[in-house]
Every structure is written in structure tokens, then in C-alpha cells.
Coordinates of C-alpha atoms in Angstrom, one line a residue:
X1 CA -147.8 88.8 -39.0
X2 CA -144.6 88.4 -41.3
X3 CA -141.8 87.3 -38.8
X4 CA -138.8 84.7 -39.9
X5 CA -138.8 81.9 -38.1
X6 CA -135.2 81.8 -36.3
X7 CA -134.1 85.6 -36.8
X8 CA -133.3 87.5 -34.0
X9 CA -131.2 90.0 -34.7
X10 CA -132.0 92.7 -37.1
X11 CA -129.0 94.1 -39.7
X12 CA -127.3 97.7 -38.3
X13 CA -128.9 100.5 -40.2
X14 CA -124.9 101.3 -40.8
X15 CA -124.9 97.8 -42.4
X16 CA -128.2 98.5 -44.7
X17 CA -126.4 102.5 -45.5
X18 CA -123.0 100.8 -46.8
X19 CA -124.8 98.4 -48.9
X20 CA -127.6 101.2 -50.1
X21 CA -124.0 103.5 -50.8
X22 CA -122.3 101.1 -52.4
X23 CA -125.2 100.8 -55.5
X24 CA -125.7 104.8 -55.6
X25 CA -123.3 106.6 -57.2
X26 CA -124.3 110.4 -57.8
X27 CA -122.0 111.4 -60.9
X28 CA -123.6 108.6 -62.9
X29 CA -125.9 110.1 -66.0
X30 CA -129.6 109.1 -65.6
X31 CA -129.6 107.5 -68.7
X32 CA -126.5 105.1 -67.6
X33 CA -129.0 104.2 -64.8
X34 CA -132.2 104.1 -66.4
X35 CA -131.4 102.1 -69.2
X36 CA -130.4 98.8 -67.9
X37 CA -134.4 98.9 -66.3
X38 CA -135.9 99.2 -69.4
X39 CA -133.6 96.8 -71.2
X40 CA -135.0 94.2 -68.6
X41 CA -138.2 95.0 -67.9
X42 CA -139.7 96.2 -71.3
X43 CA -139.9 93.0 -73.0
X44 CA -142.9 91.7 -71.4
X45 CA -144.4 93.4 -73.3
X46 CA -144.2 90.7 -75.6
X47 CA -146.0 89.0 -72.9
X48 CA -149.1 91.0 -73.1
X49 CA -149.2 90.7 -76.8
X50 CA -148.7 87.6 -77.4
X51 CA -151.6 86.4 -74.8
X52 CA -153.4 88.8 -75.7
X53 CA -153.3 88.3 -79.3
X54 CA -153.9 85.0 -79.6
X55 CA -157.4 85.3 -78.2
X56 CA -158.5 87.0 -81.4
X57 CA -156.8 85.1 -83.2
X58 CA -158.6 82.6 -82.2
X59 CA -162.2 84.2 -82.7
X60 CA -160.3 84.8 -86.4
X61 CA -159.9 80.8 -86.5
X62 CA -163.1 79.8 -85.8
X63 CA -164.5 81.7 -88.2
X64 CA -162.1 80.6 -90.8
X65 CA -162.8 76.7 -89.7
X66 CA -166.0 76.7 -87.8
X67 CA -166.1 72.9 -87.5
X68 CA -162.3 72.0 -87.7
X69 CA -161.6 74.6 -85.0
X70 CA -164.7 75.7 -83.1
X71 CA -165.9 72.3 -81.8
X72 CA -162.4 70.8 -81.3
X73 CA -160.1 71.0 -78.0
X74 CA -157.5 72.9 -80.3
X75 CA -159.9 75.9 -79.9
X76 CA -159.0 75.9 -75.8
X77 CA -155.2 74.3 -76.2
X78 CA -154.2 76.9 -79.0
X79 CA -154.8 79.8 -76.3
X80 CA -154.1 78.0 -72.6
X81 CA -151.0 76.1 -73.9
X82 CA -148.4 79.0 -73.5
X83 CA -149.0 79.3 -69.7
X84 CA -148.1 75.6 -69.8
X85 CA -144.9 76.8 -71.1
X86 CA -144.7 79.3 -68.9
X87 CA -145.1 77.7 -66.1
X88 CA -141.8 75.7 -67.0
X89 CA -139.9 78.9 -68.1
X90 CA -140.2 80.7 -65.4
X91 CA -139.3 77.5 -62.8
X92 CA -136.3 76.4 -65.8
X93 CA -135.2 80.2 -65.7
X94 CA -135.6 81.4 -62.3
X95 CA -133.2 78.5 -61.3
X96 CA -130.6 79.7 -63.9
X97 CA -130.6 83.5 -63.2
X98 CA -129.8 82.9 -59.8
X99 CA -127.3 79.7 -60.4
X100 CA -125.5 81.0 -63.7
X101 CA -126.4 84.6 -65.2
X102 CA -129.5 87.5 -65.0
X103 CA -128.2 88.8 -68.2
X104 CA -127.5 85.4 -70.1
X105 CA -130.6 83.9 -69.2
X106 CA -132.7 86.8 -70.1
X107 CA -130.9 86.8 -74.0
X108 CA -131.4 83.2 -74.1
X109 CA -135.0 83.3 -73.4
X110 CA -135.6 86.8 -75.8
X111 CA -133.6 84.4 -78.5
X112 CA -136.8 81.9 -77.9
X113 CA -139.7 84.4 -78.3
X114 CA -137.8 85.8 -81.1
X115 CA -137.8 82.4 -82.7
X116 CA -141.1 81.0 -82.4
X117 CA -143.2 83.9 -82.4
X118 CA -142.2 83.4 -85.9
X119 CA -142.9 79.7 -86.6
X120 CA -145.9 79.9 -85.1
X121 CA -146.8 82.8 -87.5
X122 CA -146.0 80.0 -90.7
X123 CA -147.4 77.4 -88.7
X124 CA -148.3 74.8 -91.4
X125 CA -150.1 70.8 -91.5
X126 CA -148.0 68.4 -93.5
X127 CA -149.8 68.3 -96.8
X128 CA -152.5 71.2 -96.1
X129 CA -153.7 69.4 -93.3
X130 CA -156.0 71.5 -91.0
X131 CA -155.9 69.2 -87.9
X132 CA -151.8 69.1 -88.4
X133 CA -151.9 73.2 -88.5
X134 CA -153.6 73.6 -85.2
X135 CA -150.7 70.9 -84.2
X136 CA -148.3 73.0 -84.9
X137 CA -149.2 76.3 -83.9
X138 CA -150.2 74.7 -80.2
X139 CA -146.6 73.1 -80.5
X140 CA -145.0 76.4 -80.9
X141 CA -147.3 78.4 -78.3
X142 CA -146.1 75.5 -75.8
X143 CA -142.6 76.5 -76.9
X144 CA -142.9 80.5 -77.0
X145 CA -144.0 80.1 -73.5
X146 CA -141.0 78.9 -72.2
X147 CA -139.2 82.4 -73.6
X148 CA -141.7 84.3 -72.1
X149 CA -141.7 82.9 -68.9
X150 CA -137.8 83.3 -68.5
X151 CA -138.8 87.0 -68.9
X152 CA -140.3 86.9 -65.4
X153 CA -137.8 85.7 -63.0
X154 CA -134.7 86.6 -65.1
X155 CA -136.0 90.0 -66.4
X156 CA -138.2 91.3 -63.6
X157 CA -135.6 90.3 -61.4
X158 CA -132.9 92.1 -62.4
X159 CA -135.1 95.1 -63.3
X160 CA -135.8 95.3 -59.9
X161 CA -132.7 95.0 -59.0
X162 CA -131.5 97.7 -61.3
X163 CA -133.9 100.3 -60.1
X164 CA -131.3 100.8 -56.9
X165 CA -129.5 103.2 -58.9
X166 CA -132.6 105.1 -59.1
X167 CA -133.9 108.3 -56.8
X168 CA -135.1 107.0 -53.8
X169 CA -139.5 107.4 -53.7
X170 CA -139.2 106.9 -57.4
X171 CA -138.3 103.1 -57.6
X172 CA -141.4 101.4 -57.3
X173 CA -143.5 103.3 -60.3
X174 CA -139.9 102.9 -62.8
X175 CA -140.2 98.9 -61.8
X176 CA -143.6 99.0 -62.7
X177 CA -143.3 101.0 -65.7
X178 CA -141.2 98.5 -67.6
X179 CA -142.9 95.9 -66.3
X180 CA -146.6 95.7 -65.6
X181 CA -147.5 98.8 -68.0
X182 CA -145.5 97.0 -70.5
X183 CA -147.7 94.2 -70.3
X184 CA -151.0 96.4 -70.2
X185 CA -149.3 97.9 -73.5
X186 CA -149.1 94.8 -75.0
X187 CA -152.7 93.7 -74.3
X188 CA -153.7 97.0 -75.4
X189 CA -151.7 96.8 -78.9
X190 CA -152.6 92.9 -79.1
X191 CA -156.5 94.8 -79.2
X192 CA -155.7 97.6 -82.0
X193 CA -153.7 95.2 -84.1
X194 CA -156.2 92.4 -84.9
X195 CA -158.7 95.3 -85.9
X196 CA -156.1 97.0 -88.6
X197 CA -155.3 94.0 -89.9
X198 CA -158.7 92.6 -90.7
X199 CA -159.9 96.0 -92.2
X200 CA -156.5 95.6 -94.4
X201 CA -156.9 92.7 -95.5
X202 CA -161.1 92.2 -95.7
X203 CA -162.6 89.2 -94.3
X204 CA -161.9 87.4 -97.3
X205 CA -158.5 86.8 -96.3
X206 CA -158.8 85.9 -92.7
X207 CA -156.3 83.3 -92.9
X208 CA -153.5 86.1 -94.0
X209 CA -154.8 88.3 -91.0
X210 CA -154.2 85.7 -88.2
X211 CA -150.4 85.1 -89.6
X212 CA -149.7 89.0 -89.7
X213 CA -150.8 89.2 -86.1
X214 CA -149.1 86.5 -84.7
X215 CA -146.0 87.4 -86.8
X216 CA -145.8 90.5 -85.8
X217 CA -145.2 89.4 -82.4
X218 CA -141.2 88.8 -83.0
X219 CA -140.7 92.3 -83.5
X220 CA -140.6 94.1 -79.8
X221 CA -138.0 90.9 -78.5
X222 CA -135.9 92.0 -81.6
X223 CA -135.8 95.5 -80.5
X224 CA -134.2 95.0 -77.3
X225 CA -131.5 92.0 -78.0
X226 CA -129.1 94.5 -78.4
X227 CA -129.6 96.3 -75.0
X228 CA -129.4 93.0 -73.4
X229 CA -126.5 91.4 -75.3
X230 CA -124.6 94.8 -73.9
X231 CA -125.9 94.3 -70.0
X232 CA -124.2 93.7 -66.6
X233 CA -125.0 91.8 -64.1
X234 CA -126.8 93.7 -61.3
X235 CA -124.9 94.8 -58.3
X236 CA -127.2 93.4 -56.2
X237 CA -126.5 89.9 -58.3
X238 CA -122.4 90.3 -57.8
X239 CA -123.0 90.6 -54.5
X240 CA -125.2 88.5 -53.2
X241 CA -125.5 85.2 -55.9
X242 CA -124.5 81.7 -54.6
X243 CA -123.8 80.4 -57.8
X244 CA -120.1 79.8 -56.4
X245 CA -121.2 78.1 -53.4
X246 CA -124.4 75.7 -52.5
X247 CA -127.6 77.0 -51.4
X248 CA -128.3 76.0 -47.7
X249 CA -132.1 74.9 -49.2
X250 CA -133.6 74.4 -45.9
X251 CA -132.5 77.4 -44.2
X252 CA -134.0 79.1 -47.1
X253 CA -137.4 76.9 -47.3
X254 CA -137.4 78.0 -43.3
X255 CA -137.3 81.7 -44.1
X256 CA -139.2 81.9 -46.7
X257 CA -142.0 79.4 -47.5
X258 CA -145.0 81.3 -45.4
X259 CA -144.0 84.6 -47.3
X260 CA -143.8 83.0 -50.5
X261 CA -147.1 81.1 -49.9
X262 CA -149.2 84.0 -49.5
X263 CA -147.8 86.0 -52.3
X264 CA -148.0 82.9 -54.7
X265 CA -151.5 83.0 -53.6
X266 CA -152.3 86.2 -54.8
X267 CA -150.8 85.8 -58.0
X268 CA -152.5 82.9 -58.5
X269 CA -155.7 84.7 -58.1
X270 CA -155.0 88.0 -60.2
X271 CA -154.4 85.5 -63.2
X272 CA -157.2 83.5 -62.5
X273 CA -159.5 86.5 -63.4
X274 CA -157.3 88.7 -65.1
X275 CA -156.0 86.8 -68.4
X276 CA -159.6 84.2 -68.6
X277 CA -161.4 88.0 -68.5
X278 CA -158.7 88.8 -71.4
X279 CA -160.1 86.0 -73.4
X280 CA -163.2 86.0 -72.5
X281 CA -163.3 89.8 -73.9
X282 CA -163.7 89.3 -77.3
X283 CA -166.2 86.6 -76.5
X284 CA -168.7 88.9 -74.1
X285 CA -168.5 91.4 -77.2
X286 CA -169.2 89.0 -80.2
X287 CA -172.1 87.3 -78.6
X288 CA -173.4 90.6 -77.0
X289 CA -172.8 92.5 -80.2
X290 CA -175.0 89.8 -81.9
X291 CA -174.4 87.8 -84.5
X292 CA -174.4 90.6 -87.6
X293 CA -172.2 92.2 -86.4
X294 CA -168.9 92.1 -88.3
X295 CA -165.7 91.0 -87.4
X296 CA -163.8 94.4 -87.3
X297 CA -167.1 96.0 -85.1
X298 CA -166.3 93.5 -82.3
X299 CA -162.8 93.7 -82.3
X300 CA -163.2 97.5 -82.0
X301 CA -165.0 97.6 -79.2
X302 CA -162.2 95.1 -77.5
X303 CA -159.6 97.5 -78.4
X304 CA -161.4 100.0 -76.5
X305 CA -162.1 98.0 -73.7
X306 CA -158.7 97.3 -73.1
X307 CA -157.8 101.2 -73.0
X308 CA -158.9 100.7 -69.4
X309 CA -155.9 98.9 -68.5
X310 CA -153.7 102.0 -69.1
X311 CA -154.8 104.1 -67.0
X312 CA -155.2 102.1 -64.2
X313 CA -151.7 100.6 -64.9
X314 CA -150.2 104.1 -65.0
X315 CA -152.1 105.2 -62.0
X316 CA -150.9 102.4 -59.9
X317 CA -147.3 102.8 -60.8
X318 CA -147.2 106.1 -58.5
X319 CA -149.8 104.9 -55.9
X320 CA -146.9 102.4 -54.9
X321 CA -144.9 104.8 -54.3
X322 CA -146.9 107.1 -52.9
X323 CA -148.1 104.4 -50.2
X324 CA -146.2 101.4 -51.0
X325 CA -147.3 98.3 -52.4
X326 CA -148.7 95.7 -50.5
X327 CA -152.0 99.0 -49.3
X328 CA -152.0 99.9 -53.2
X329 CA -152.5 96.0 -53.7
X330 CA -155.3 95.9 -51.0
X331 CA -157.6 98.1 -51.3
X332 CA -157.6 98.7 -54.9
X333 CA -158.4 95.1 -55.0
X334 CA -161.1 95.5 -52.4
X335 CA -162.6 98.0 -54.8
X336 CA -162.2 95.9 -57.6
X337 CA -164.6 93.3 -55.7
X338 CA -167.5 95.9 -55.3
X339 CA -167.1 97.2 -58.8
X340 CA -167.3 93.3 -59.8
X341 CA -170.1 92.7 -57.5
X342 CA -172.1 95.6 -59.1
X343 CA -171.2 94.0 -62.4
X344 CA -172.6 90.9 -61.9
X345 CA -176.1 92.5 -60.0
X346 CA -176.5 94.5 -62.7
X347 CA -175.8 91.9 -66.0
X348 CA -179.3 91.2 -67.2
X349 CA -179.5 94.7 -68.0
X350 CA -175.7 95.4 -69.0
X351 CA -176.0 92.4 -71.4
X352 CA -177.8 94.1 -74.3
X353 CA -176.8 95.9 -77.6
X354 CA -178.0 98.7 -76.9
X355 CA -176.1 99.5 -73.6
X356 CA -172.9 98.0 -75.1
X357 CA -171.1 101.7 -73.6
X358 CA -172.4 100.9 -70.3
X359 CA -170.7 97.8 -70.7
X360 CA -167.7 98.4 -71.5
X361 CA -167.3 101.5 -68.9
X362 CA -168.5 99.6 -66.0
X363 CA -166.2 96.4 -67.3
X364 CA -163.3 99.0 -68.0
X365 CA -163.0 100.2 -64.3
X366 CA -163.5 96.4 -63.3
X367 CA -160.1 96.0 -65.5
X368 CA -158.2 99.2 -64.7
X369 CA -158.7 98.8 -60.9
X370 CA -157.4 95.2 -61.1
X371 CA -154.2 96.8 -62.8
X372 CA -154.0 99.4 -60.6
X373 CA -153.5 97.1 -57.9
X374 CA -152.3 93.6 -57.8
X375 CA -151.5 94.1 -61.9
X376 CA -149.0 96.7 -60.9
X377 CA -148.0 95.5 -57.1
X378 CA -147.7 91.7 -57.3
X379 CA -144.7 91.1 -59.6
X380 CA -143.2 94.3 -57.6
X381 CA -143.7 92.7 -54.1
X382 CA -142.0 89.1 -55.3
X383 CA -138.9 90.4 -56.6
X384 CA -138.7 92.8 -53.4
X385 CA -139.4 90.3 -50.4
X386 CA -136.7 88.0 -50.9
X387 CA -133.0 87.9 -50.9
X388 CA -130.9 88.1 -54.1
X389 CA -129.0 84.6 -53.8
X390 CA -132.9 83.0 -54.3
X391 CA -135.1 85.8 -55.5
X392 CA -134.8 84.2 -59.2
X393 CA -136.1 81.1 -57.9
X394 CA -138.5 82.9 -55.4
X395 CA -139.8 85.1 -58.3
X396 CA -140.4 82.3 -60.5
X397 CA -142.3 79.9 -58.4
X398 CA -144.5 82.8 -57.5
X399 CA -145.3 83.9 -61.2
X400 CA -145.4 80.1 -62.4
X401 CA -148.3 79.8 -59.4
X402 CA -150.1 83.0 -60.9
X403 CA -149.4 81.6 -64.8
X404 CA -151.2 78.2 -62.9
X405 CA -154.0 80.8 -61.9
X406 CA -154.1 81.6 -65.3
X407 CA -154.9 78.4 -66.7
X408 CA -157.1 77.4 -64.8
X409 CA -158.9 80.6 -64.9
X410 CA -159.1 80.3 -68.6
X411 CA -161.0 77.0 -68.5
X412 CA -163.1 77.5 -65.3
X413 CA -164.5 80.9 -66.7
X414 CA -164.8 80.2 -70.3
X415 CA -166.0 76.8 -69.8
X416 CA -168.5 78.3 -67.5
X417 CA -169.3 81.2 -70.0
X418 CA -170.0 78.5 -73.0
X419 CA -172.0 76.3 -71.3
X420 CA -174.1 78.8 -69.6
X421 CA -174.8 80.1 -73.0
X422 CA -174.8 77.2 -74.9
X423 CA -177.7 76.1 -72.6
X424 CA -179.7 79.6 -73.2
X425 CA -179.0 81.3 -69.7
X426 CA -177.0 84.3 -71.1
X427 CA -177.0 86.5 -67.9
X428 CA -176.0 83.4 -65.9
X429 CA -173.2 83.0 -68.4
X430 CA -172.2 86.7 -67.5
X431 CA -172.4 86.9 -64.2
X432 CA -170.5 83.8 -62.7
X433 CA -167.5 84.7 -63.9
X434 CA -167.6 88.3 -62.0
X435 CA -169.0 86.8 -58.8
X436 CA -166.6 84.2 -58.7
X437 CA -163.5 86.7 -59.8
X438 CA -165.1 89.3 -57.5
X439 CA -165.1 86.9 -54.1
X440 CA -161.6 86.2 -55.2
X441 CA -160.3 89.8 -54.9
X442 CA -161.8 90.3 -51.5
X443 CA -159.9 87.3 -50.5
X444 CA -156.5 88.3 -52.3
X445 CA -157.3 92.3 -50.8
X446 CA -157.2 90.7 -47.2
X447 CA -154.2 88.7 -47.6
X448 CA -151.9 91.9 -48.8
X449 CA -153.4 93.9 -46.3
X450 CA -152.5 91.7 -43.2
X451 CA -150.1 89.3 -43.8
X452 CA -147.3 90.5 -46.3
X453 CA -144.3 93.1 -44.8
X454 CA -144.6 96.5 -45.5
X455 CA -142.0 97.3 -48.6
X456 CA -140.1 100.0 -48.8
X457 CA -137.9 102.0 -51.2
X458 CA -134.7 100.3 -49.7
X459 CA -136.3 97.1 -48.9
X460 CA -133.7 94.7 -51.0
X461 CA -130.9 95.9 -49.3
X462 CA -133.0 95.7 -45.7
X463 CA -133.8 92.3 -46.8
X464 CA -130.4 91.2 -48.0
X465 CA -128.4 92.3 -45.4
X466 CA -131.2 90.4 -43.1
X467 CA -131.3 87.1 -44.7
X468 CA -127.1 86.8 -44.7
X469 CA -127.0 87.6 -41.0
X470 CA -129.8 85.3 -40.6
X471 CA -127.3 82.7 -42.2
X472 CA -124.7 83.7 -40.3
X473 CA -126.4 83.1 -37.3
X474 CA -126.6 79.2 -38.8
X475 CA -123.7 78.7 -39.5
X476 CA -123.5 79.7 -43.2
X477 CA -120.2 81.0 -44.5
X478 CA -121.6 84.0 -46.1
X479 CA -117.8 84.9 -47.2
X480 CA -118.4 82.7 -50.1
X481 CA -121.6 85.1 -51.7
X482 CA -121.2 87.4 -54.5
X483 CA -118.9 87.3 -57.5
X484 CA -116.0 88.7 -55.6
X485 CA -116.5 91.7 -58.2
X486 CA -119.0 94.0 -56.6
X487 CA -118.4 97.8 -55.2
X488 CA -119.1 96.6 -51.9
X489 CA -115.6 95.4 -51.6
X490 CA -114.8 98.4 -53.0
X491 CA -117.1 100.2 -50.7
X492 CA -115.3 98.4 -47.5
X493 CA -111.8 100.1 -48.7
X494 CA -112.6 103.1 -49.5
X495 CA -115.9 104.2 -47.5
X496 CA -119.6 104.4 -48.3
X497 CA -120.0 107.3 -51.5
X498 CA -122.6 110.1 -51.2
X499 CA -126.3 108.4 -51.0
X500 CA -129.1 110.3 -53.2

């Protein structure tokens, strides 16, 4: 169902050994491989607290300024303007990590979370002025975006990449380790955080509470400049980057655009559900918990909602492994849909105080099975289906899709949700959301299952070595590739080294 238009001839399996040999070497310390990984991956975690942060924050804000805040658009812009910036961070990036640097572009874009994680913490209206606050705290969400965004195609990317080193049957669950659970982290942290902080500091000092969690934001980027102000290019990236020649753009739009259609697709439709559900949280919990209910009460019962997405994130790390990504996409997604189905059949009785555990069980699985699968698999499967000289690029336009997803999601659902409940049909409110998300997943289930290629633990170097002979075989002068700096060349001179 996956075939390239215009390719032929398959690379040798010699061709794919040489350039599997030429990343392994078997006297390097674990450590020596492992940590360039974590040095890219790890910092979306940033990602997942951050987004998910800012959605209590925002139940903090309008409480602090119920009219100011609650019944103004700053309410929705405050929390769906970092995917906007996203969106153009991940496009801006995922051009420059394959035209200039991996590693350059992935310090540049940690120097911009770093930065306005903590202006928007001091985020301040000239003169005390409340309308100029929310101003400048959507300003410097727009602007935090863009940093986390180049975290996707420039940090994913070469995470990926980096995992080559690794034992083969291992390399899909280390990817997704220091990505995807590293994002589940973060949401999960972004959960505990906002209910310390508010028992710290009382709910007479709200307006301390939502700085401290917002500011404390800049702290995991910090952690990890070092690491990534000492890393290397991948040696997939020496290799295979055409920053020192052109790109032949429609021999690569021919090759690609059907494959990175249908995985754009999917992304788009795990975001859609998966971060509006993130927001929507804390909302389900406030209004279900009732309206006595304090503050700290509803943000505990978040916090152990989002427990859920550990261990299906952890979970689905091995499964991809064990039997590869796109069938640990499928059907855990197909079971996400009947779990989301049974959700939203059984709402008008789910939707009371009183059965608040069943709740947030029967939500939990909804959550940890949509981790478990697409969560873990999507972000894996588009930095592994395309080439190296374009797989910043390819990476990016798939994730800004899914960031697209996002927004959307998050005023489609919670638009639905509020005016559903504004209008006094609470279960209605409920259950749309889950049948619309749930429909969704049986759609995104089908599309892994049938039309993307099966991946494999070699499946860069299969697909590199096919996409430059499928140049070659137009004309291409493939000669001009890499950074001239690679162990290939090495490799060619002196013979492939021991494979692991």
C-alpha cells in the first residue's frame, strides 16, 4: 500500500550492512552512546509541562479574575496560543536542522524556552493593568512555542538518529523513552505541581501560585544546555544532509507526499483529542467535583488522573519493539475507541460525585491506551519513514499538522464542553467530546494498520540507502550528500567493523 512512485530497484542488503556497520562500533561505552539520546530527546519534557501547566493555570486565573479573565477570549488564547507557535517552530526549525545544524538548532531553540518560560512567569500590564497582563503572558506563550516546537524536528530527529548506536531490538523503546515518556512526565509533573504550590501558598495568594508554576518551567531546558552545547552531529546527519548541495524538491515531494500525508493525518488526530482532553481535565473535575469543592481537591484528582499516562507510555515504549510501531499504533488505538465509546454510553452515570473513582479509572485507561499507542508510535514512525537529507523538514510538517490537531481540538472540544454545560445538558457536555475523539481513533487505527510500511529496527539506514539510489536513478549526484566527515568514508577504506 506504501510503494514510491518511480523506485524500482531496491538498495543491496551489502549496501544497508556497510551503512548499519559504519554507525556501530562495539568498543564504545554505553554511556558514550546513550547519552547523546537523552541529551536530544529529554527536553520535551518541557513540552508536556508547559502545556500542561498552563491549563491550571488557567483554572488558577479565572478564579483570581472571574470577570477579567473567565468571560474574555484571553481565557482560550492564554492556553491555545503556544501551538500557534509551535506550529511555526517546528516548520522554522525542521528547515534549519536539515539545511544548517541538528545540534545548533536544538541549543538555539532550548535558549528560547529557557528565556520565556521565564518572562512569561513576570508577565506584567503596563501600570497594573489586568487586560495588559493577559497581553503579555499570551505574547510570551506565542513565543515559548516557537522553542518548543524546534524541539520536535531538531531534537526528535536527531534522537532518532542517535539511537543507531544502540542494540538492535532495543531502539524503538530508548526513542521513545526520551521522547514521548518525557512528555507524559511532564504532563504528569505539570499535574503534581499546581497542587503543591497552592497548598504552599493558600488560596489567598493565588496570584504568587500561578507565577511559581509557570516559572518553574525554565528549569528542565537549563538542565540539559550543557549536554547539548557539548553534542555532534549525528552520523546519519554527516552522511546524508544536503545542506552543501540543493534539494531536488520535487523528486522529494514525489517520494514522499502520500507517506507523509497519512502520517500527518494521524498526528493530527492524536492531538486533536489528546492535549483538548488535557485541558479539558481539570475542567471535567472542577464542575464534576462541584462547586465546594476547593481548589487543591480538584487539582488532586488531576494529578492522579494523569498517572495514567505513565504507564501506558512505558508500556508502549516496549510494545514497539516487541511488534513494531505502526501494529502498536493500530490496535492500541482501536482499543482506545471502544474504551471511549464505553465512556461516552456510560456518562450520565460516570458524571456524579460520588463515582468520581470510576471516573477517573475508566478516563485513565482512555488516556494511557492513547499513549500506549500513537503517544508513543507517531513521533517514532516520522522521524523513521524518511530520509536523513529531509527528515527535519518531514518531521516537522508532520508534528506542526498534529500541533494544528491540537488547536483545533482545544476549541472544538472545550467550546463544545462549555456550551453544552452552559446551556444545562451536562452529560451531553461529556460525552461529545469522547464520541467524537473515539470515531477519530478508529479512523487513525485503520490508517497505521493498512497504509504506513512496516518499520523496523534498521529502517533509517533501509530507507536512506533507498531514497539516494532512488535519486540516482534521476539523475541526482548523490556524491555531493553528507559533510564529507562521516565513518562511511572511513568505512569504504577500511571495511565494515563488527555489527552488534
Amino acid at each position: 500500500m506504501d510503494k514510491h512512485i518511480g523506485v524500482s530497484d531496491e538498495p543491496s542488503a551489502e549496501a544497508v550492512d556497510q551503512r548499519r556497520a559504519s554507525l556501530v562500533e562495539i568498543d564504545k561505552p554505553f554511556w558514550d552512546r546513550i547519552w547523546p539520546v537523552i541529551a536530544c530527546g529529554a527536553g520535551l519534557f518541557s513540552d508536556g509541562y508547559l502545556n500542561g501547566v498552563i491549563g491550571s493555570v488557567s483554572t488558577i486565573l479565572a478564579t483570581i479574575y472571574p470577570e477579567q479573565y473567565a468571560a474574555s477570549p484571553a481565557q482560550s488564547n492564554v492556553s491555545a496560543i503556544t501551538f500557534a507557535g509551535q506550529v511555526l517552530g517546528q516548520l522554522v526549525f525542521g528547515w534549519t536542522s536539515d539545511h544548517w545544524s541538528r545540534k545548533w538548532s536544538l541549543f538555539i531553540s532550548t535558549i528560547i524556552v529557557i528565556l520565556f518560560a521565564i518572562l512569561g512567569a513576570g508577565s506584567y500590564g503596563a501600570g497594573g493593568s489586568i487586560p495588559g497582563l493577559f497581553a503579555a503572558l499570551t505574547a510570551y506563550r506565542f513565543f515559548l512555542g516557537i522553542g518548543i516546537g524546534g524541539e520536535y524536528p531538531a531534537g526528535s530527529v536527531a534522537c532518532a538518529e542517535s539511537t543507531g548506536e544502540l542494540k538492535s531490538g532495543t531502539r524503538n523503546r530508548w526513542f521513545v523513552l526520551f521522547t514521548n515518556v518525557q512528555i507524559d512526565l511532564g504532563f504528569v509533573v505539570a499535574a503534581i505541581v499546581p497542587m503543591i504550590v497552592v497548598l504552599a501558598t493558600g488560596e489567598n495568594h493565588l496570584r504568587a501560585a500561578w507565577r511559581i508554576c509557570l516559572g518553574l518551567g525554565f528549569l528542565p531546558p537549563l538542565s540539559l544546555l550543557w549536554l547539548r552545547y557539548k553534542l555532534k552531529e549525528p552520523e546519519s546527519f554527516k552522511r546524508g544532509t544536503m545542506s552543501k548541495t540543493h534539494t531536488p524538491w520535487l523528486l522529494v515531494i514525489k517520494y514522499y507526499w502520500y507517506r507523509l500525508l497519512i502520517v500527518s493525518t494521524i498526528w493530527f488526530i492524536y492531538d486533536f483529542s489528546g492535549y483538548s482532553f488535557g485541558l479539558l481535565s481539570s475542567q471535567l473535575l472542577t464542575n464534576l467535583l462541584g462547586d465546594n469543592s476547593k481548589l487543591w481537591v480538584s487539582f488532586g484528582w488531576s494529578t492522579l488522573l494523569t498517572f495514567f499516562y505513565m504507564p501506558g507510555c512505558i508500556l508502549g515504549s516496549f510494545l514497539s519493539d516487541w511488534i513494531g510501531p505502526r501494529n502498536a499504533l493500530g490496535y492500541t488505538v482501536l482499543l482506545q475507541a471502544a474504551v471511549g465509546f464505553i465512556m461516552a454510553g456510560t456518562y450520565s452515570f460516570l458524571a456524579r460525585p460520588e463515582y468520581v473513582g470510576a471516573f477517573i479509572v475508566v478516563y485513565g485507561v482512555f488516556i494511557a491506551l492513547g499513549e500506549c499507542g500513537p503517544g508513543d508510535n507517531i513521533g517514532l514512525i516520522a522521524s523513521k519513514t524518511c530520509a536523513t537529507g529531509v527528515r527535519g523538514q518531514y518531521y516537522g510538517i508532520a508534528a506542526a499538522m498534529g500541533k494544528v490537531g491540537a488547536f483545533v481540538g482545544t476549541k472544538v472540544l472545550v467550546l463544545m464542553y462549555n456550551n453544552y454545560y452552559a446551556a444545562g445538558e451536562t452529560v451531553k457536555a461529556g460525552q461529545y467530546p469522547f464520541l467524537i475523539s473515539s470515531a477519530l481513533c478508529v479512523v487513525s487505527g485503520l490508517l497505521a494498520l493498512f497504509l504506513l510500511p512496516h518499520i523496523g529496527q534498521d529502517t533509517i539506514e533501509e530507507e536512506d540507502a533507498s531514497f539516494k539510489a532512488y535519486l540516482e536513478q534521476h539523475g541526482y549526484d548523490v556524491s555531493k550528500m553528507g559533510l564529507g566527515d562521516s565513518t562511511e568514508n572511513i568505512v569504504e577504506k577500511t571495511g565494515p567493523k563488527e555489527s552488534l
